[in-house]
């Protein structure tokens, strides 16, 4: 079957797909089967944002303290066997890395973890506190308290599972020019278990949420929790979003990914992760368009069509929909400022996208907001919400 590709220039963004009802709801709410006409794509009425209920979005991830340093060469990367733009889990040889970074003069500490960053960006855009809830495990220590206070200051409600066995986790973030390398010491985050789902105080937040976002990093920690919530989403007509997160997740969690795949409504990944998924499933192709199409067409447990987004720092964001429909959204060029930190860029894209998506805004609005958010954090070391400008829809 031939592939239909729609490419949009920056100027065309404001005039594309102006129906205020999100396609998932327009096509599949209450068993309706109304189609979206091409004429609606040219409707120039501004979309209407909706008032969001508290806890409408729930994110599952690994809460970490980001320890960020900027280096001028590759010495520290070579010393610890790190690759540019790679994300890995720390092992014994990386123990000294954290001490070395913390002794550097330019070290910056910030509340982090990919999912928590996305949820904080979501709140920055939505602006009404506690529309998003973040779930993960932290230690019973001062660091866990500090991360929780930072999250709440950014308007994010946290429902941490507390662990006494290990301290709160951390992540070494090494910036070298436009590249960044991540080494995560998960600590208490690695001990999360699905008992959290059965705890009485979490039943109401679980019942209230309409959208559930998972990182691949979290899937690597607790597959049973992801699978239980994924099944719940499918059975109760709620939306599940999965971010592949890193190449190692696709290489090491093949069975866990296969178990939840039928329940995933939206897949988000970058180009390298898409290729890694193809390799791990022996698809024998590195063609991004073919991979995206195959991901979109994989079997689902419900009637909602899957949405697949493949991002890239320079090339257009690709969106794969049913009936071989492919949308391309160009990424505007970015001028390098005084600070250029790509860590958190992907997290911000997700937060921006979800902030509009849960309000049932047009898909192009969601994508543009994601791109805008990702480019805002480029000039801030760490995802520091208090250093970002106040969000305005005029910016996108």
Tab-separated table of C-alpha atoms in Angstrom:
chain	number	residue	atom	x	y	z
A	1	UNK	CA	0.000	0.000	0.000
A	2	UNK	CA	1.295	3.430	-0.853
A	3	UNK	CA	2.254	5.837	1.900
A	4	UNK	CA	0.628	9.280	2.086
A	5	UNK	CA	3.060	11.844	3.444
A	6	UNK	CA	1.939	15.339	4.463
A	7	UNK	CA	4.730	17.857	5.059
A	8	UNK	CA	4.031	21.222	6.657
A	9	UNK	CA	6.113	24.348	6.583
A	10	UNK	CA	6.493	26.500	9.677
A	11	UNK	CA	4.026	29.015	8.224
A	12	UNK	CA	1.399	26.377	7.538
A	13	UNK	CA	1.277	25.274	11.186
A	14	UNK	CA	-1.286	27.866	12.208
A	15	UNK	CA	-3.759	26.862	9.540
A	16	UNK	CA	-3.729	23.089	9.760
A	17	UNK	CA	-6.398	20.908	11.371
A	18	UNK	CA	-8.353	23.432	13.424
A	19	UNK	CA	-11.041	21.108	14.742
A	20	UNK	CA	-11.002	21.458	18.562
A	21	UNK	CA	-11.932	17.828	19.221
A	22	UNK	CA	-9.035	15.400	19.379
A	23	UNK	CA	-9.201	12.587	16.779
A	24	UNK	CA	-9.271	9.835	19.456
A	25	UNK	CA	-12.462	11.358	20.842
A	26	UNK	CA	-13.965	12.347	17.534
A	27	UNK	CA	-13.577	8.884	16.077
A	28	UNK	CA	-13.789	6.540	19.043
A	29	UNK	CA	-15.652	8.188	21.933
A	30	UNK	CA	-18.737	6.294	23.019
A	31	UNK	CA	-18.489	3.950	20.061
A	32	UNK	CA	-18.988	6.759	17.558
A	33	UNK	CA	-17.499	6.318	14.129
A	34	UNK	CA	-17.604	9.782	12.617
A	35	UNK	CA	-14.723	10.565	10.289
A	36	UNK	CA	-12.707	13.778	10.109
A	37	UNK	CA	-13.068	15.502	6.759
A	38	UNK	CA	-10.096	17.071	5.052
A	39	UNK	CA	-12.054	20.310	5.003
A	40	UNK	CA	-11.783	20.528	8.799
A	41	UNK	CA	-7.999	20.690	8.442
A	42	UNK	CA	-8.350	24.154	6.928
A	43	UNK	CA	-10.757	25.533	9.530
A	44	UNK	CA	-9.095	28.689	10.828
A	45	UNK	CA	-10.976	29.006	14.096
A	46	UNK	CA	-8.604	28.996	17.054
A	47	UNK	CA	-8.914	25.771	19.090
A	48	UNK	CA	-10.410	26.043	22.553
A	49	UNK	CA	-8.446	24.817	25.560
A	50	UNK	CA	-10.445	22.945	28.184
A	51	UNK	CA	-10.388	23.116	31.969
A	52	UNK	CA	-8.533	20.046	33.180
A	53	UNK	CA	-9.551	18.070	36.262
A	54	UNK	CA	-6.969	17.448	38.961
A	55	UNK	CA	-4.785	14.410	38.295
A	56	UNK	CA	-5.964	13.943	34.699
A	57	UNK	CA	-2.474	12.736	33.702
A	58	UNK	CA	-0.453	10.165	35.644
A	59	UNK	CA	3.204	9.549	34.826
A	60	UNK	CA	5.290	6.583	35.981
A	61	UNK	CA	9.063	6.990	36.056
A	62	UNK	CA	12.252	7.006	38.098
A	63	UNK	CA	12.663	10.118	40.288
A	64	UNK	CA	16.314	11.137	40.323
A	65	UNK	CA	18.543	14.029	41.304
A	66	UNK	CA	20.293	15.269	38.157
A	67	UNK	CA	23.977	16.099	38.703
A	68	UNK	CA	24.921	18.162	35.658
A	69	UNK	CA	28.402	19.233	34.556
A	70	UNK	CA	29.707	20.786	31.348
A	71	UNK	CA	33.061	19.548	30.023
A	72	UNK	CA	35.244	20.904	27.225
A	73	UNK	CA	36.665	17.598	25.973
A	74	UNK	CA	36.053	13.848	25.946
A	75	UNK	CA	38.487	12.971	28.738
A	76	UNK	CA	35.850	12.098	31.329
A	77	UNK	CA	33.758	10.210	28.749
A	78	UNK	CA	36.720	8.075	27.745
A	79	UNK	CA	37.737	7.546	31.369
A	80	UNK	CA	34.390	5.927	32.203
A	81	UNK	CA	33.682	4.339	28.825
A	82	UNK	CA	30.773	6.636	27.954
A	83	UNK	CA	29.406	7.493	24.525
A	84	UNK	CA	28.023	10.840	23.407
A	85	UNK	CA	24.218	11.023	23.541
A	86	UNK	CA	23.893	7.643	25.232
A	87	UNK	CA	21.843	6.789	28.334
A	88	UNK	CA	22.952	3.875	30.506
A	89	UNK	CA	22.468	2.403	33.979
A	90	UNK	CA	25.481	2.834	36.257
A	91	UNK	CA	27.546	-0.144	37.345
A	92	UNK	CA	30.518	-0.462	39.712
A	93	UNK	CA	32.994	1.239	37.381
A	94	UNK	CA	30.860	4.398	37.487
A	95	UNK	CA	30.873	4.800	41.281
A	96	UNK	CA	33.763	7.259	41.164
A	97	UNK	CA	32.095	9.260	38.368
A	98	UNK	CA	29.462	10.707	40.688
A	99	UNK	CA	32.078	11.775	43.251
A	100	UNK	CA	34.185	13.360	40.516
A	101	UNK	CA	31.262	15.352	39.112
A	102	UNK	CA	30.137	16.566	42.523
A	103	UNK	CA	33.629	17.955	43.146
A	104	UNK	CA	33.603	20.016	39.942
A	105	UNK	CA	33.145	23.772	40.207
A	106	UNK	CA	30.337	24.065	37.657
A	107	UNK	CA	28.114	21.290	39.008
A	108	UNK	CA	24.342	21.978	38.972
A	109	UNK	CA	21.746	19.975	40.886
A	110	UNK	CA	18.110	19.710	39.773
A	111	UNK	CA	15.118	17.429	40.305
A	112	UNK	CA	15.117	15.034	37.399
A	113	UNK	CA	14.340	11.686	35.903
A	114	UNK	CA	12.859	11.668	32.391
A	115	UNK	CA	9.208	11.223	33.362
A	116	UNK	CA	9.340	13.707	36.216
A	117	UNK	CA	10.880	16.264	33.847
A	118	UNK	CA	8.059	15.702	31.347
A	119	UNK	CA	5.417	16.107	34.038
A	120	UNK	CA	7.014	19.350	35.263
A	121	UNK	CA	7.045	20.760	31.722
A	122	UNK	CA	3.410	19.684	31.401
A	123	UNK	CA	2.599	21.733	34.504
A	124	UNK	CA	4.596	24.717	33.232
A	125	UNK	CA	2.361	24.855	30.164
A	126	UNK	CA	-0.969	23.955	31.794
A	127	UNK	CA	-0.242	26.416	34.649
A	128	UNK	CA	-2.970	25.045	36.941
A	129	UNK	CA	-1.290	23.044	39.765
A	130	UNK	CA	-1.670	19.312	40.248
A	131	UNK	CA	-3.235	18.456	36.897
A	132	UNK	CA	-0.439	15.858	36.610
A	133	UNK	CA	0.586	13.180	39.111
A	134	UNK	CA	4.026	11.574	39.182
A	135	UNK	CA	4.648	8.063	40.508
A	136	UNK	CA	8.011	6.472	41.345
A	137	UNK	CA	10.137	5.303	44.276
A	138	UNK	CA	12.468	7.390	46.446
A	139	UNK	CA	14.453	6.748	49.596
A	140	UNK	CA	13.418	7.915	53.038
A	141	UNK	CA	16.062	10.614	53.036
A	142	UNK	CA	16.633	14.341	52.672
A	143	UNK	CA	17.278	13.975	48.954
A	144	UNK	CA	13.857	12.420	48.423
A	145	UNK	CA	12.301	15.264	50.415
A	146	UNK	CA	14.177	17.820	48.315
A	147	UNK	CA	12.975	16.322	45.021
A	148	UNK	CA	9.385	16.212	46.269
A	149	UNK	CA	9.486	19.870	47.346
A	150	UNK	CA	10.929	20.894	43.980
A	151	UNK	CA	8.212	18.977	42.121
A	152	UNK	CA	5.428	20.540	44.186
A	153	UNK	CA	6.925	23.994	43.676
A	154	UNK	CA	6.519	23.328	39.947
A	155	UNK	CA	2.867	22.360	40.435
A	156	UNK	CA	3.407	18.600	40.218
A	157	UNK	CA	1.697	16.227	42.659
A	158	UNK	CA	3.902	13.291	43.681
A	159	UNK	CA	2.793	9.899	44.959
A	160	UNK	CA	6.138	8.324	45.781
A	161	UNK	CA	6.621	4.801	47.031
A	162	UNK	CA	9.070	5.194	49.926
A	163	UNK	CA	11.966	2.764	50.315
A	164	UNK	CA	14.306	2.309	53.282
A	165	UNK	CA	16.707	-0.142	51.621
A	166	UNK	CA	18.390	2.301	49.230
A	167	UNK	CA	18.855	6.083	49.005
A	168	UNK	CA	17.096	8.263	46.432
A	169	UNK	CA	18.575	7.791	42.964
A	170	UNK	CA	20.709	10.205	40.965
A	171	UNK	CA	21.740	10.745	37.361
A	172	UNK	CA	25.078	12.025	36.089
A	173	UNK	CA	24.541	14.382	33.149
A	174	UNK	CA	27.687	15.223	31.194
A	175	UNK	CA	27.355	17.974	28.593
A	176	UNK	CA	29.977	18.320	25.882
A	177	UNK	CA	28.990	20.857	23.244
A	178	UNK	CA	25.659	19.779	21.723
A	179	UNK	CA	26.048	16.260	23.129
A	180	UNK	CA	24.978	14.862	26.470
A	181	UNK	CA	25.655	11.541	28.187
A	182	UNK	CA	23.488	10.144	30.987
A	183	UNK	CA	24.506	7.642	33.653
A	184	UNK	CA	21.681	6.751	36.048
A	185	UNK	CA	22.229	5.333	39.523
A	186	UNK	CA	18.623	4.367	40.193
A	187	UNK	CA	18.961	3.735	43.906
A	188	UNK	CA	15.520	3.502	45.522
A	189	UNK	CA	13.815	3.973	42.133
A	190	UNK	CA	14.952	0.462	41.173
A	191	UNK	CA	12.862	-1.030	44.008
A	192	UNK	CA	9.433	0.162	42.866
A	193	UNK	CA	6.894	-2.677	42.875
A	194	UNK	CA	3.272	-3.061	41.868
A	195	UNK	CA	2.087	-3.159	45.495
A	196	UNK	CA	1.691	0.602	44.974
A	197	UNK	CA	-1.335	-0.057	42.751
A	198	UNK	CA	-3.170	-1.862	45.559
A	199	UNK	CA	-2.508	0.683	48.305
A	200	UNK	CA	-5.755	2.329	49.387
A	201	UNK	CA	-4.482	5.909	49.136
A	202	UNK	CA	-3.626	5.380	45.449
A	203	UNK	CA	-6.954	3.940	44.305
A	204	UNK	CA	-8.678	7.311	43.843
A	205	UNK	CA	-5.796	8.891	41.846
A	206	UNK	CA	-5.701	5.799	39.625
A	207	UNK	CA	-9.440	5.969	39.069
A	208	UNK	CA	-9.346	9.723	38.378
A	209	UNK	CA	-6.570	9.754	35.774
A	210	UNK	CA	-7.571	9.585	32.105
A	211	UNK	CA	-4.086	9.440	30.554
A	212	UNK	CA	-1.160	7.287	31.686
A	213	UNK	CA	2.410	7.940	30.571
A	214	UNK	CA	5.279	5.461	31.033
A	215	UNK	CA	8.952	5.736	30.220
A	216	UNK	CA	10.919	2.761	28.993
A	217	UNK	CA	13.237	3.428	31.937
A	218	UNK	CA	10.358	2.625	34.303
A	219	UNK	CA	9.368	-0.458	32.302
A	220	UNK	CA	12.898	-1.777	32.895
A	221	UNK	CA	12.329	-1.389	36.652
A	222	UNK	CA	8.809	-2.791	37.112
A	223	UNK	CA	7.199	-4.546	34.127
A	224	UNK	CA	4.302	-5.960	36.238
A	225	UNK	CA	3.120	-2.471	37.232
A	226	UNK	CA	3.202	-1.256	33.634
A	227	UNK	CA	1.306	-4.302	32.370
A	228	UNK	CA	-1.385	-4.031	35.058
A	229	UNK	CA	-2.044	-0.360	34.362
A	230	UNK	CA	-1.859	-0.937	30.606
A	231	UNK	CA	-4.575	-3.590	30.790
A	232	UNK	CA	-6.651	-1.288	32.971
A	233	UNK	CA	-6.362	1.486	30.369
A	234	UNK	CA	-7.571	-0.781	27.601
A	235	UNK	CA	-10.463	-2.177	29.648
A	236	UNK	CA	-11.673	1.245	30.855
A	237	UNK	CA	-11.180	3.190	27.605
A	238	UNK	CA	-8.324	5.346	28.852
A	239	UNK	CA	-5.173	6.356	27.003
A	240	UNK	CA	-1.760	4.745	27.508
A	241	UNK	CA	1.383	6.463	26.226
A	242	UNK	CA	4.796	4.758	26.102
A	243	UNK	CA	8.179	6.355	25.499
A	244	UNK	CA	10.871	3.882	24.406
A	245	UNK	CA	13.396	6.142	26.243
A	246	UNK	CA	16.695	4.422	25.387
A	247	UNK	CA	18.259	1.816	23.129
A	248	UNK	CA	19.195	-0.459	26.044
A	249	UNK	CA	15.510	-0.726	27.038
A	250	UNK	CA	14.648	-2.123	23.605
A	251	UNK	CA	17.542	-4.551	23.732
A	252	UNK	CA	16.938	-5.830	27.271
A	253	UNK	CA	13.138	-5.617	27.710
A	254	UNK	CA	11.891	-7.325	24.560
A	255	UNK	CA	9.480	-9.638	26.387
A	256	UNK	CA	8.095	-6.873	28.617
A	257	UNK	CA	7.547	-4.647	25.576
A	258	UNK	CA	5.754	-7.441	23.742
A	259	UNK	CA	3.427	-7.974	26.721
A	260	UNK	CA	2.255	-4.354	26.873
A	261	UNK	CA	2.381	-3.516	23.162
A	262	UNK	CA	-1.295	-4.411	22.437
A	263	UNK	CA	-2.443	-1.845	25.008
A	264	UNK	CA	-0.276	1.099	23.939
A	265	UNK	CA	-2.197	3.900	22.232
A	266	UNK	CA	0.741	6.248	21.604
A	267	UNK	CA	4.400	5.343	21.073
A	268	UNK	CA	7.069	8.048	21.313
A	269	UNK	CA	10.685	7.415	20.377
A	270	UNK	CA	13.632	8.954	18.587
A	271	UNK	CA	15.198	7.674	15.398
A	272	UNK	CA	17.909	5.613	17.121
A	273	UNK	CA	15.349	3.920	19.370
A	274	UNK	CA	13.086	3.131	16.427
A	275	UNK	CA	15.970	1.428	14.624
A	276	UNK	CA	16.913	-0.445	17.813
A	277	UNK	CA	13.340	-1.755	18.077
A	278	UNK	CA	13.529	-2.937	14.473
A	279	UNK	CA	16.840	-4.668	15.138
A	280	UNK	CA	15.638	-6.364	18.329
A	281	UNK	CA	12.591	-7.730	16.490
A	282	UNK	CA	14.591	-8.806	13.443
A	283	UNK	CA	12.627	-6.597	11.060
A	284	UNK	CA	15.702	-6.303	8.860
A	285	UNK	CA	15.185	-2.650	8.024
A	286	UNK	CA	16.537	0.698	9.141
A	287	UNK	CA	14.068	2.677	7.043
A	288	UNK	CA	12.346	5.003	9.515
A	289	UNK	CA	9.166	5.251	7.451
A	290	UNK	CA	8.842	1.478	7.265
A	291	UNK	CA	9.562	1.054	10.982
A	292	UNK	CA	7.058	3.737	11.963
A	293	UNK	CA	4.387	2.199	9.772
A	294	UNK	CA	4.961	-1.283	11.203
A	295	UNK	CA	4.839	0.032	14.780
A	296	UNK	CA	1.536	1.768	14.037
A	297	UNK	CA	0.018	-1.388	12.527
A	298	UNK	CA	1.010	-3.802	15.295
A	299	UNK	CA	-2.040	-5.540	16.854
A	300	UNK	CA	-4.046	-3.693	19.504
A	301	UNK	CA	-6.402	-4.922	22.204
A	302	UNK	CA	-8.952	-2.161	21.528
A	303	UNK	CA	-10.372	-0.345	18.502
A	304	UNK	CA	-8.438	2.920	18.923
A	305	UNK	CA	-5.834	3.373	16.190
A	306	UNK	CA	-2.285	3.683	17.472
A	307	UNK	CA	-0.319	6.904	17.031
A	308	UNK	CA	3.472	6.660	16.567
A	309	UNK	CA	5.799	9.654	16.840
A	310	UNK	CA	9.466	9.490	15.876
A	311	UNK	CA	11.538	12.522	16.806
A	312	UNK	CA	14.914	13.792	15.651
A	313	UNK	CA	17.045	16.760	16.682
A	314	UNK	CA	17.250	18.106	13.121
A	315	UNK	CA	14.922	16.135	10.836
A	316	UNK	CA	11.133	16.593	10.992
A	317	UNK	CA	9.031	14.925	13.673
A	318	UNK	CA	7.251	12.024	11.974
A	319	UNK	CA	3.721	11.072	13.003
A	320	UNK	CA	2.305	7.747	11.792
A	321	UNK	CA	-1.468	7.276	11.752
A	322	UNK	CA	-3.857	4.652	10.442
A	323	UNK	CA	-4.372	4.102	6.716
A	324	UNK	CA	-0.657	4.737	5.998
A	325	UNK	CA	-1.003	8.425	6.777
A	326	UNK	CA	2.305	10.093	7.716
A	327	UNK	CA	2.671	13.681	8.906
A	328	UNK	CA	5.993	15.554	8.944
A	329	UNK	CA	6.572	18.515	11.254
A	330	UNK	CA	9.809	20.426	10.633
A	331	UNK	CA	11.993	21.398	13.580
A	332	UNK	CA	12.977	25.092	13.424
A	333	UNK	CA	16.742	25.715	13.565
A	334	UNK	CA	18.060	26.772	16.962
A	335	UNK	CA	20.730	29.400	17.542
A	336	UNK	CA	23.236	28.322	20.133
A	337	UNK	CA	23.086	30.661	23.130
A	338	UNK	CA	25.307	31.089	26.145
A	339	UNK	CA	24.096	27.749	27.506
A	340	UNK	CA	23.299	24.799	25.269
A	341	UNK	CA	22.038	21.732	27.143
A	342	UNK	CA	20.294	18.985	25.195
A	343	UNK	CA	19.546	17.006	28.351
A	344	UNK	CA	15.816	17.165	28.966
A	345	UNK	CA	15.039	18.202	25.397
A	346	UNK	CA	13.151	14.989	24.636
A	347	UNK	CA	11.472	15.093	28.047
A	348	UNK	CA	10.263	18.624	27.321
A	349	UNK	CA	8.871	17.586	23.939
A	350	UNK	CA	6.744	14.949	25.657
A	351	UNK	CA	5.566	17.388	28.332
A	352	UNK	CA	4.608	19.980	25.737
A	353	UNK	CA	2.831	17.453	23.550
A	354	UNK	CA	0.855	15.979	26.442
A	355	UNK	CA	-0.109	19.404	27.814
A	356	UNK	CA	-2.119	20.057	24.662
A	357	UNK	CA	-3.095	16.461	23.930
A	358	UNK	CA	-4.968	15.933	27.208
A	359	UNK	CA	-6.915	19.108	26.410
A	360	UNK	CA	-8.009	17.429	23.175
A	361	UNK	CA	-6.322	20.025	21.040
A	362	UNK	CA	-5.599	19.421	17.322
A	363	UNK	CA	-2.644	17.167	16.688
A	364	UNK	CA	-0.597	19.874	14.981
A	365	UNK	CA	-1.058	22.097	18.062
A	366	UNK	CA	0.220	19.261	20.275
A	367	UNK	CA	3.299	18.680	18.122
A	368	UNK	CA	4.148	22.370	17.815
A	369	UNK	CA	3.891	22.833	21.573
A	370	UNK	CA	6.202	19.852	22.080
A	371	UNK	CA	8.768	21.315	19.693
A	372	UNK	CA	8.500	24.735	21.344
A	373	UNK	CA	9.000	23.290	24.837
A	374	UNK	CA	11.994	21.205	23.751
A	375	UNK	CA	13.700	24.267	22.309
A	376	UNK	CA	13.092	26.319	25.451
A	377	UNK	CA	15.035	23.931	27.693
A	378	UNK	CA	18.000	23.886	25.321
A	379	UNK	CA	19.287	27.102	26.869
A	380	UNK	CA	18.843	26.094	30.505
A	381	UNK	CA	21.164	23.692	32.306
A	382	UNK	CA	18.880	20.998	33.665
A	383	UNK	CA	15.115	21.222	33.471
A	384	UNK	CA	14.767	24.231	35.765
A	385	UNK	CA	11.199	25.460	35.391
A	386	UNK	CA	11.807	28.648	37.340
A	387	UNK	CA	14.328	29.737	34.677
A	388	UNK	CA	11.944	29.248	31.760
A	389	UNK	CA	9.800	32.142	30.461
A	390	UNK	CA	6.110	32.153	31.326
A	391	UNK	CA	4.353	30.002	28.753
A	392	UNK	CA	2.014	31.701	26.297
A	393	UNK	CA	0.141	30.133	23.391
A	394	UNK	CA	1.263	33.084	21.279
A	395	UNK	CA	4.752	31.544	21.352
A	396	UNK	CA	3.641	28.587	19.248
